[in-house]
Amino acid sequence: MGSFSLILLPTLRCNADCDYCFERKSEHCLEIDQLGIITGKVMDHMESIQRDSLCIYWQGGEVLTLPPDWYRRAYDLIGDMAEARGKRVFHYLQSNLLGYDAKWNGIISEMFGNSAGSSMDFPNLHRRLKAGGTVEYNLIWTRKLREARDAGIKVGIIAIPNSKTLELGAERFYSYFADELGLSDFQVNTPFPGGAGGEVKPGFPLDEAGLGRFLSELAEIWTRRGLEAGVRLGPFHSLSEYFLNGTKELNCIWRDNCANEFVCVGPRGHVAQCDCWVTSYPDHRFGNILDEGSLTEMLRKSGARRDLKSRPGILIEREDCLECEYLSLCHGGCPVRAFTVYGDLMRKDPYCGAYRRLFQTMENLVDSGHLEFPARGAGGGTQTAAAVAPK
Ligand code: SF4
Ligand code: SF4
Ligand code: SF4
């Protein structure tokens, strides 16, 4: 019957203050009884679209600003509701790890299969503590990463390149994550200038040609150094699977249409496509799940969702995607990236040129036999919220 995905933001509180954060943060937290209402409506919706399993991607704000006991109650509640309705639920955690310590080990093991996603950049120019800078952030984060891994937690990392990353080059970037931090599961996401009130984000979007060059070089380095070593590096890993055997387990930006696959719910019940829309663009929300009777009905009626669903068709008329050999892979890319750069979600992704160059590189690597064995199983990586969300 298939699965439905929910990006759930139980709080918009955060213990960090990153320059490029696209979320309008607040102290709002979801109450457990509200979680019960949301879960019930999501499961009703799953029944109406005939899905039997639910993937919940827990994100914030910062999720670990709620106590472990809150998650234990949430886990039990959702588990009981799923059992009563014959559904399966899988939980994924995305955290900045700043609040991690040993008291989290029990619930991370039980609820999240001893896996977590986190984020770090190289070099870190933008992630900073509330009362500190980037250097302090790196020190604390690196310590927490080590502690979590010592406790047996598999941690996957999302990295967002900045202009300095492009300047230092792919080799330095790869060495930092694979050699210095010893990670076997990390991925690159592309930055965008999202956020409330038209705030200027530092240096985003990145130079398209520079990003394309960086991604292509990184793909080649991963093929040369990472594959055999069992390093799972996204999005190259999933792109290699696509070009090798047509498997489409791609990041949300390259799904057929993200609006068909999941929704995001914030701590006050607001529903939208993903966290940036929920927190920073109220006009693009689908509605409020706590106020409305049925999620299915809300999604059916929502003009904002209709816009998202119609986007690939409109792009084909307005942009040059129809002539693109990678249309069936990319579908015009990500709506929020287009919207935050151009103020118009009916434009193709502003990183089009970078993606095309990357797709070409991956295809060449496959055609030339450098990626001749399936990357499946390499690293046995952690599935994180990064698979669907932009942070
Ligand atoms: S990017 Fe994430 S960790 Fe940084 S301030 Fe925003 S919500 Fe917090
Ligand atoms: S990041 Fe882009 S592609 Fe992914 S869910 Fe949000 S709008 Fe859709
Ligand atoms: S790579 Fe560019 S032209 Fe091709 S489908 Fe994606 S956005 Fe459209």
Short mmCIF file of C-alpha atoms and ligand atoms in Angstrom, two decimals:
data_model
loop_
_atom_site.label_atom_id
_atom_site.label_comp_id
_atom_site.label_asym_id
_atom_site.label_seq_id
_atom_site.Cartn_x
_atom_site.Cartn_y
_atom_site.Cartn_z
CA MET A 1 0.00 0.00 0.00
CA GLY A 2 2.99 2.34 0.33
CA SER A 3 4.00 5.00 2.78
CA PHE A 4 3.16 8.61 3.63
CA SER A 5 5.74 11.04 5.00
CA LEU A 6 5.20 13.71 7.60
CA ILE A 7 7.77 16.35 8.53
CA LEU A 8 6.82 17.18 12.08
CA LEU A 9 8.10 20.27 13.87
CA PRO A 10 7.19 19.72 17.53
CA THR A 11 8.82 23.00 18.48
CA LEU A 12 10.28 26.08 16.80
CA ARG A 13 12.50 26.78 19.77
CA CYS A 14 16.21 26.58 19.00
CA ASN A 15 19.42 26.78 21.02
CA ALA A 16 21.39 28.03 18.00
CA ASP A 17 21.27 31.18 15.93
CA CYS A 18 22.52 30.34 12.46
CA ASP A 19 22.87 33.22 9.99
CA TYR A 20 21.11 31.39 7.21
CA CYS A 21 18.24 29.90 9.19
CA PHE A 22 15.04 30.20 7.17
CA GLU A 23 12.73 29.57 10.10
CA ARG A 24 10.91 32.23 12.05
CA LYS A 25 11.54 30.72 15.46
CA SER A 26 9.21 30.86 18.44
CA GLU A 27 8.71 29.24 21.83
CA HIS A 28 5.69 27.26 20.61
CA CYS A 29 5.75 23.55 21.44
CA LEU A 30 3.26 20.86 20.54
CA GLU A 31 1.22 19.47 23.44
CA ILE A 32 0.88 15.70 23.63
CA ASP A 33 -2.91 15.85 23.25
CA GLN A 34 -2.46 18.00 20.12
CA LEU A 35 -0.05 15.37 18.82
CA GLY A 36 -2.80 12.79 19.29
CA ILE A 37 -5.22 14.90 17.23
CA ILE A 38 -2.65 15.41 14.47
CA THR A 39 -1.73 11.72 14.38
CA GLY A 40 -5.39 10.72 14.17
CA LYS A 41 -6.02 13.06 11.23
CA VAL A 42 -2.85 11.96 9.46
CA MET A 43 -3.89 8.33 9.84
CA ASP A 44 -7.39 9.13 8.53
CA HIS A 45 -5.71 10.71 5.52
CA MET A 46 -3.49 7.66 5.05
CA GLU A 47 -6.61 5.53 4.92
CA SER A 48 -8.19 7.76 2.31
CA ILE A 49 -5.10 7.57 0.09
CA GLN A 50 -4.48 3.90 0.94
CA ARG A 51 -1.12 4.05 2.70
CA ASP A 52 -0.21 1.62 5.44
CA SER A 53 3.05 3.02 6.77
CA LEU A 54 4.00 6.44 8.07
CA CYS A 55 7.48 7.98 8.12
CA ILE A 56 7.76 10.84 10.60
CA TYR A 57 10.73 13.17 10.20
CA TRP A 58 11.14 15.00 13.50
CA GLN A 59 12.70 18.43 13.00
CA GLY A 60 12.60 21.82 14.67
CA GLY A 61 13.60 24.45 15.61
CA GLU A 62 15.72 22.11 17.59
CA VAL A 63 14.01 18.89 18.59
CA LEU A 64 16.18 18.18 21.63
CA THR A 65 14.94 21.33 23.37
CA LEU A 66 11.93 19.21 24.37
CA PRO A 67 12.76 16.66 27.11
CA PRO A 68 13.31 12.92 26.46
CA ASP A 69 10.17 12.17 28.45
CA TRP A 70 8.09 14.14 25.92
CA TYR A 71 9.36 11.88 23.14
CA ARG A 72 8.68 8.76 25.20
CA ARG A 73 5.04 9.83 25.60
CA ALA A 74 4.85 10.77 21.92
CA TYR A 75 6.34 7.44 20.90
CA ASP A 76 3.90 5.46 23.04
CA LEU A 77 0.91 7.49 21.89
CA ILE A 78 1.72 7.19 18.18
CA GLY A 79 2.61 3.51 18.59
CA ASP A 80 -0.71 2.74 20.30
CA MET A 81 -2.69 4.62 17.65
CA ALA A 82 -0.81 2.89 14.84
CA GLU A 83 -1.38 -0.53 16.37
CA ALA A 84 -5.09 0.10 16.78
CA ARG A 85 -5.34 1.08 13.11
CA GLY A 86 -3.01 -1.52 11.62
CA LYS A 87 -0.38 1.02 10.53
CA ARG A 88 3.40 0.93 10.77
CA VAL A 89 5.35 4.01 11.84
CA PHE A 90 9.04 4.84 11.35
CA HIS A 91 10.63 7.77 13.16
CA TYR A 92 13.64 9.82 11.97
CA LEU A 93 15.46 12.44 14.01
CA GLN A 94 17.14 15.62 12.72
CA SER A 95 18.98 17.56 15.44
CA ASN A 96 21.80 20.06 15.75
CA LEU A 97 23.04 17.79 18.61
CA LEU A 98 23.92 20.77 20.83
CA GLY A 99 21.54 19.50 23.53
CA TYR A 100 22.58 15.86 23.21
CA ASP A 101 23.87 13.95 26.22
CA ALA A 102 23.58 10.45 27.66
CA LYS A 103 20.00 10.97 28.88
CA TRP A 104 18.91 10.81 25.22
CA ASN A 105 20.43 7.41 24.50
CA GLY A 106 17.41 5.37 25.59
CA ILE A 107 14.81 7.14 23.47
CA ILE A 108 17.15 7.57 20.46
CA SER A 109 17.71 3.83 20.53
CA GLU A 110 14.07 2.90 21.07
CA MET A 111 12.28 5.43 18.90
CA PHE A 112 14.86 6.31 16.24
CA GLY A 113 16.66 2.98 15.78
CA ASN A 114 19.85 4.49 17.25
CA SER A 115 20.22 6.85 14.28
CA ALA A 116 20.19 10.62 14.01
CA GLY A 117 20.76 13.24 11.36
CA SER A 118 22.68 16.43 12.10
CA SER A 119 24.23 19.31 10.16
CA MET A 120 27.66 20.84 9.76
CA ASP A 121 29.33 22.86 7.03
CA PHE A 122 32.90 23.13 5.83
CA PRO A 123 34.08 25.66 6.60
CA ASN A 124 31.44 26.67 9.11
CA LEU A 125 30.68 30.33 8.42
CA HIS A 126 27.03 30.45 9.43
CA ARG A 127 26.19 27.98 12.18
CA ARG A 128 26.59 29.70 15.48
CA LEU A 129 25.51 29.44 19.10
CA LYS A 130 23.05 31.94 20.50
CA ALA A 131 25.63 33.40 22.81
CA GLY A 132 28.71 32.55 20.81
CA GLY A 133 30.25 32.26 17.43
CA THR A 134 31.01 29.64 14.83
CA VAL A 135 34.21 28.47 16.53
CA GLU A 136 32.36 27.67 19.75
CA TYR A 137 29.64 25.96 17.72
CA ASN A 138 32.22 23.71 16.04
CA LEU A 139 33.84 22.80 19.34
CA ILE A 140 30.59 21.82 21.03
CA TRP A 141 29.11 20.11 17.99
CA THR A 142 32.26 18.04 17.38
CA ARG A 143 32.28 16.94 21.01
CA LYS A 144 28.59 16.00 20.90
CA LEU A 145 29.09 14.10 17.66
CA ARG A 146 31.88 12.10 19.26
CA GLU A 147 29.80 11.38 22.37
CA ALA A 148 26.82 10.26 20.30
CA ARG A 149 28.94 7.98 18.17
CA ASP A 150 30.68 6.58 21.27
CA ALA A 151 27.20 5.71 22.52
CA GLY A 152 26.63 3.69 19.35
CA ILE A 153 24.38 6.22 17.57
CA LYS A 154 24.77 6.27 13.79
CA VAL A 155 24.94 9.93 12.80
CA GLY A 156 24.40 11.15 9.23
CA ILE A 157 25.31 14.74 8.37
CA ILE A 158 23.89 17.35 6.02
CA ALA A 159 26.37 19.96 4.79
CA ILE A 160 25.43 23.20 3.08
CA PRO A 161 28.16 24.68 0.90
CA ASN A 162 29.00 28.38 1.06
CA SER A 163 31.21 30.59 -1.09
CA LYS A 164 34.29 29.59 0.93
CA THR A 165 33.48 25.90 0.43
CA LEU A 166 33.59 26.45 -3.32
CA GLU A 167 36.86 28.35 -2.97
CA LEU A 168 38.54 25.63 -0.88
CA GLY A 169 37.35 22.94 -3.25
CA ALA A 170 35.86 19.47 -3.19
CA GLU A 171 38.98 17.63 -2.00
CA ARG A 172 39.22 19.67 1.21
CA PHE A 173 35.48 19.30 1.77
CA TYR A 174 35.57 15.54 1.32
CA SER A 175 38.63 15.15 3.56
CA TYR A 176 37.05 17.13 6.37
CA PHE A 177 33.96 14.92 6.58
CA ALA A 178 35.37 11.54 5.57
CA ASP A 179 38.90 11.69 7.02
CA GLU A 180 38.88 14.28 9.80
CA LEU A 181 35.41 13.50 11.22
CA GLY A 182 35.52 9.88 10.04
CA LEU A 183 31.96 9.97 8.69
CA SER A 184 30.61 7.32 6.35
CA ASP A 185 27.22 8.97 5.78
CA PHE A 186 26.87 12.60 4.76
CA GLN A 187 25.17 14.65 2.09
CA VAL A 188 25.33 18.02 0.38
CA ASN A 189 22.21 20.21 0.25
CA THR A 190 22.00 23.41 -1.76
CA PRO A 191 21.41 26.68 0.15
CA PHE A 192 18.62 29.14 -0.55
CA PRO A 193 17.78 32.58 0.80
CA GLY A 194 14.58 31.59 2.61
CA GLY A 195 13.19 33.39 5.63
CA ALA A 196 10.62 35.80 6.82
CA GLY A 197 10.50 39.48 5.97
CA GLY A 198 12.83 39.34 2.98
CA GLU A 199 15.90 39.17 5.21
CA VAL A 200 19.10 39.10 3.22
CA LYS A 201 20.83 35.75 3.50
CA PRO A 202 24.60 35.69 3.32
CA GLY A 203 25.79 35.00 -0.21
CA PHE A 204 22.83 32.85 -1.33
CA PRO A 205 22.07 31.64 -3.90
CA LEU A 206 25.59 30.48 -4.62
CA ASP A 207 27.23 31.03 -7.95
CA GLU A 208 25.63 28.38 -10.15
CA ALA A 209 28.70 27.59 -12.24
CA GLY A 210 30.94 27.39 -9.17
CA LEU A 211 28.50 25.08 -7.43
CA GLY A 212 28.23 22.87 -10.52
CA ARG A 213 32.01 22.56 -10.68
CA PHE A 214 32.25 21.77 -6.97
CA LEU A 215 29.52 19.09 -7.13
CA SER A 216 31.07 17.46 -10.18
CA GLU A 217 34.49 17.33 -8.59
CA LEU A 218 33.02 15.96 -5.39
CA ALA A 219 31.21 13.25 -7.35
CA GLU A 220 34.51 12.20 -8.91
CA ILE A 221 36.33 12.22 -5.56
CA TRP A 222 33.60 10.12 -3.96
CA THR A 223 33.73 7.64 -6.84
CA ARG A 224 37.51 7.37 -6.49
CA ARG A 225 37.85 7.37 -2.73
CA GLY A 226 34.47 6.81 -1.13
CA LEU A 227 32.72 3.98 -2.90
CA GLU A 228 35.07 1.18 -1.96
CA ALA A 229 35.53 2.61 1.52
CA GLY A 230 31.76 2.29 2.05
CA VAL A 231 31.11 6.04 2.29
CA ARG A 232 27.54 6.99 1.47
CA LEU A 233 27.61 10.53 0.12
CA GLY A 234 24.41 12.18 -1.03
CA PRO A 235 23.13 13.05 -3.53
CA PHE A 236 25.81 11.16 -5.51
CA HIS A 237 24.89 7.83 -3.98
CA SER A 238 21.23 8.02 -5.02
CA LEU A 239 22.11 9.54 -8.42
CA SER A 240 24.50 6.69 -9.10
CA GLU A 241 21.69 4.23 -8.34
CA TYR A 242 19.43 6.16 -10.69
CA PHE A 243 21.88 6.07 -13.59
CA LEU A 244 22.86 2.45 -12.87
CA ASN A 245 19.48 0.87 -12.50
CA GLY A 246 16.78 3.55 -12.63
CA THR A 247 16.10 3.52 -8.88
CA LYS A 248 14.44 6.80 -7.90
CA GLU A 249 15.20 7.20 -4.21
CA LEU A 250 16.10 10.82 -4.72
CA ASN A 251 16.08 13.93 -2.53
CA CYS A 252 12.79 15.78 -2.48
CA ILE A 253 14.08 18.41 -4.91
CA TRP A 254 14.15 15.80 -7.69
CA ARG A 255 10.99 13.87 -6.84
CA ASP A 256 8.16 13.81 -9.43
CA ASN A 257 6.30 16.30 -7.25
CA CYS A 258 7.02 16.76 -3.56
CA ALA A 259 3.38 17.78 -3.00
CA ASN A 260 2.27 14.22 -3.75
CA GLU A 261 4.46 12.63 -1.14
CA PHE A 262 4.40 14.45 2.16
CA VAL A 263 3.37 17.42 4.23
CA CYS A 264 4.87 19.35 7.10
CA VAL A 265 3.07 20.25 10.33
CA GLY A 266 4.33 22.92 12.73
CA PRO A 267 3.86 23.20 16.50
CA ARG A 268 0.70 25.30 16.16
CA GLY A 269 -0.85 22.90 13.65
CA HIS A 270 -0.01 24.87 10.51
CA VAL A 271 0.34 22.59 7.49
CA ALA A 272 2.44 23.33 4.41
CA GLN A 273 4.79 21.57 2.03
CA CYS A 274 7.96 21.69 4.12
CA ASP A 275 9.44 23.51 7.08
CA CYS A 276 10.40 26.73 5.31
CA TRP A 277 6.84 27.24 4.03
CA VAL A 278 5.30 26.41 7.43
CA THR A 279 7.50 28.74 9.41
CA SER A 280 8.16 31.68 7.09
CA TYR A 281 5.51 31.92 4.37
CA PRO A 282 2.04 31.92 5.95
CA ASP A 283 0.38 32.72 2.60
CA HIS A 284 1.58 29.40 1.25
CA ARG A 285 0.24 27.23 4.05
CA PHE A 286 -2.45 24.65 3.30
CA GLY A 287 -4.40 25.26 6.50
CA ASN A 288 -4.35 24.30 10.17
CA ILE A 289 -4.78 20.62 11.02
CA LEU A 290 -5.89 21.40 14.58
CA ASP A 291 -8.73 23.64 13.35
CA GLU A 292 -9.98 21.67 10.36
CA GLY A 293 -11.94 18.45 10.46
CA SER A 294 -10.09 16.51 7.82
CA LEU A 295 -6.54 16.68 6.49
CA THR A 296 -7.67 15.06 3.24
CA GLU A 297 -10.29 17.75 2.71
CA MET A 298 -7.85 20.53 3.64
CA LEU A 299 -5.28 19.28 1.12
CA ARG A 300 -7.96 18.88 -1.54
CA LYS A 301 -9.20 22.45 -1.10
CA SER A 302 -5.85 24.20 -0.69
CA GLY A 303 -4.94 26.65 -3.46
CA ALA A 304 -1.32 26.74 -2.25
CA ARG A 305 -1.08 22.97 -2.68
CA ARG A 306 -2.78 23.16 -6.07
CA ASP A 307 -0.09 25.62 -7.18
CA LEU A 308 2.64 23.21 -6.10
CA LYS A 309 0.96 20.30 -7.84
CA SER A 310 0.58 22.22 -11.08
CA ARG A 311 4.17 23.53 -11.09
CA PRO A 312 5.89 20.79 -13.20
CA GLY A 313 3.27 21.21 -15.96
CA ILE A 314 3.61 25.00 -15.92
CA LEU A 315 7.42 24.82 -16.01
CA ILE A 316 7.23 22.77 -19.17
CA GLU A 317 5.30 25.60 -20.82
CA ARG A 318 7.32 28.48 -19.41
CA GLU A 319 10.87 27.23 -19.02
CA ASP A 320 13.23 25.16 -21.16
CA CYS A 321 12.78 22.00 -19.05
CA LEU A 322 10.99 20.19 -21.89
CA GLU A 323 14.18 20.26 -23.97
CA CYS A 324 16.27 19.04 -21.04
CA GLU A 325 17.50 15.45 -21.22
CA TYR A 326 17.19 15.20 -17.44
CA LEU A 327 13.58 16.29 -17.16
CA SER A 328 12.38 12.87 -15.98
CA LEU A 329 14.99 13.00 -13.22
CA CYS A 330 14.71 16.63 -12.11
CA HIS A 331 11.18 17.83 -12.96
CA GLY A 332 12.31 21.46 -12.68
CA GLY A 333 13.76 21.11 -9.17
CA CYS A 334 12.59 22.66 -5.93
CA PRO A 335 9.71 25.13 -5.57
CA VAL A 336 11.02 26.77 -2.40
CA ARG A 337 14.41 27.43 -3.98
CA ALA A 338 12.69 29.04 -6.98
CA PHE A 339 10.35 31.05 -4.77
CA THR A 340 13.01 32.37 -2.40
CA VAL A 341 15.32 33.38 -5.23
CA TYR A 342 12.84 34.70 -7.82
CA GLY A 343 9.72 35.37 -5.71
CA ASP A 344 7.90 33.00 -8.09
CA LEU A 345 7.54 29.28 -7.56
CA MET A 346 6.58 28.80 -11.21
CA ARG A 347 10.21 29.25 -12.20
CA LYS A 348 12.66 26.39 -12.50
CA ASP A 349 15.17 25.76 -9.73
CA PRO A 350 17.85 28.49 -9.62
CA TYR A 351 20.54 25.79 -9.47
CA CYS A 352 19.43 24.26 -12.79
CA GLY A 353 22.86 24.72 -14.37
CA ALA A 354 24.64 23.13 -11.39
CA TYR A 355 22.26 20.15 -11.40
CA ARG A 356 22.69 19.60 -15.15
CA ARG A 357 26.44 19.54 -14.79
CA LEU A 358 26.19 17.12 -11.88
CA PHE A 359 23.76 14.82 -13.73
CA GLN A 360 26.09 14.80 -16.71
CA THR A 361 29.06 13.93 -14.50
CA MET A 362 27.21 11.08 -12.81
CA GLU A 363 26.02 9.73 -16.14
CA ASN A 364 29.56 9.87 -17.53
CA LEU A 365 30.93 8.08 -14.48
CA VAL A 366 28.41 5.30 -14.99
CA ASP A 367 28.93 5.11 -18.76
CA SER A 368 32.70 4.97 -18.38
CA GLY A 369 32.44 2.06 -15.93
CA HIS A 370 33.78 4.01 -12.93
CA LEU A 371 30.52 3.37 -11.14
CA GLU A 372 30.10 -0.13 -12.44
CA PHE A 373 29.06 -1.80 -9.20
CA PRO A 374 25.87 -0.80 -7.48
CA ALA A 375 26.48 1.58 -4.63
CA ARG A 376 23.61 -0.13 -2.84
CA GLY A 377 24.79 -1.21 0.59
CA ALA A 378 27.78 1.12 0.60
CA GLY A 379 27.99 2.45 4.10
CA GLY A 380 24.56 1.13 5.03
CA GLY A 381 23.79 4.80 5.64
CA THR A 382 21.45 6.49 8.02
CA GLN A 383 18.19 7.66 6.54
CA THR A 384 17.57 11.09 7.92
CA ALA A 385 15.12 13.89 7.47
CA ALA A 386 17.66 15.15 5.00
CA ALA A 387 16.10 12.83 2.48
CA VAL A 388 13.10 15.08 2.26
CA ALA A 389 13.84 18.38 3.88
CA PRO A 390 16.10 21.20 2.91
CA LYS A 391 17.93 22.00 6.12
S1 SF4 B 1 19.36 26.34 11.06
FE1 SF4 B 1 18.51 24.84 12.52
S2 SF4 B 1 20.01 24.84 14.21
FE2 SF4 B 1 20.37 26.74 13.05
S3 SF4 B 1 19.11 28.33 14.06
FE3 SF4 B 1 17.86 27.43 12.39
S4 SF4 B 1 16.65 25.81 13.35
FE4 SF4 B 1 18.34 26.31 14.75
S1 SF4 B 2 12.60 21.54 -0.15
FE1 SF4 B 2 11.66 21.99 -2.14
S2 SF4 B 2 11.33 19.99 -3.09
FE2 SF4 B 2 11.70 19.65 -0.91
S3 SF4 B 2 9.65 19.59 0.00
FE3 SF4 B 2 10.38 21.69 0.19
S4 SF4 B 2 9.59 22.72 -1.63
FE4 SF4 B 2 9.43 20.52 -2.02
S1 SF4 B 3 18.08 20.43 -14.99
FE1 SF4 B 3 17.21 22.48 -15.32
S2 SF4 B 3 16.25 22.39 -17.35
FE2 SF4 B 3 16.60 20.28 -16.65
S3 SF4 B 3 14.67 19.70 -15.69
FE3 SF4 B 3 16.04 20.48 -14.08
S4 SF4 B 3 15.52 22.65 -13.88
FE4 SF4 B 3 14.65 21.94 -15.85
#
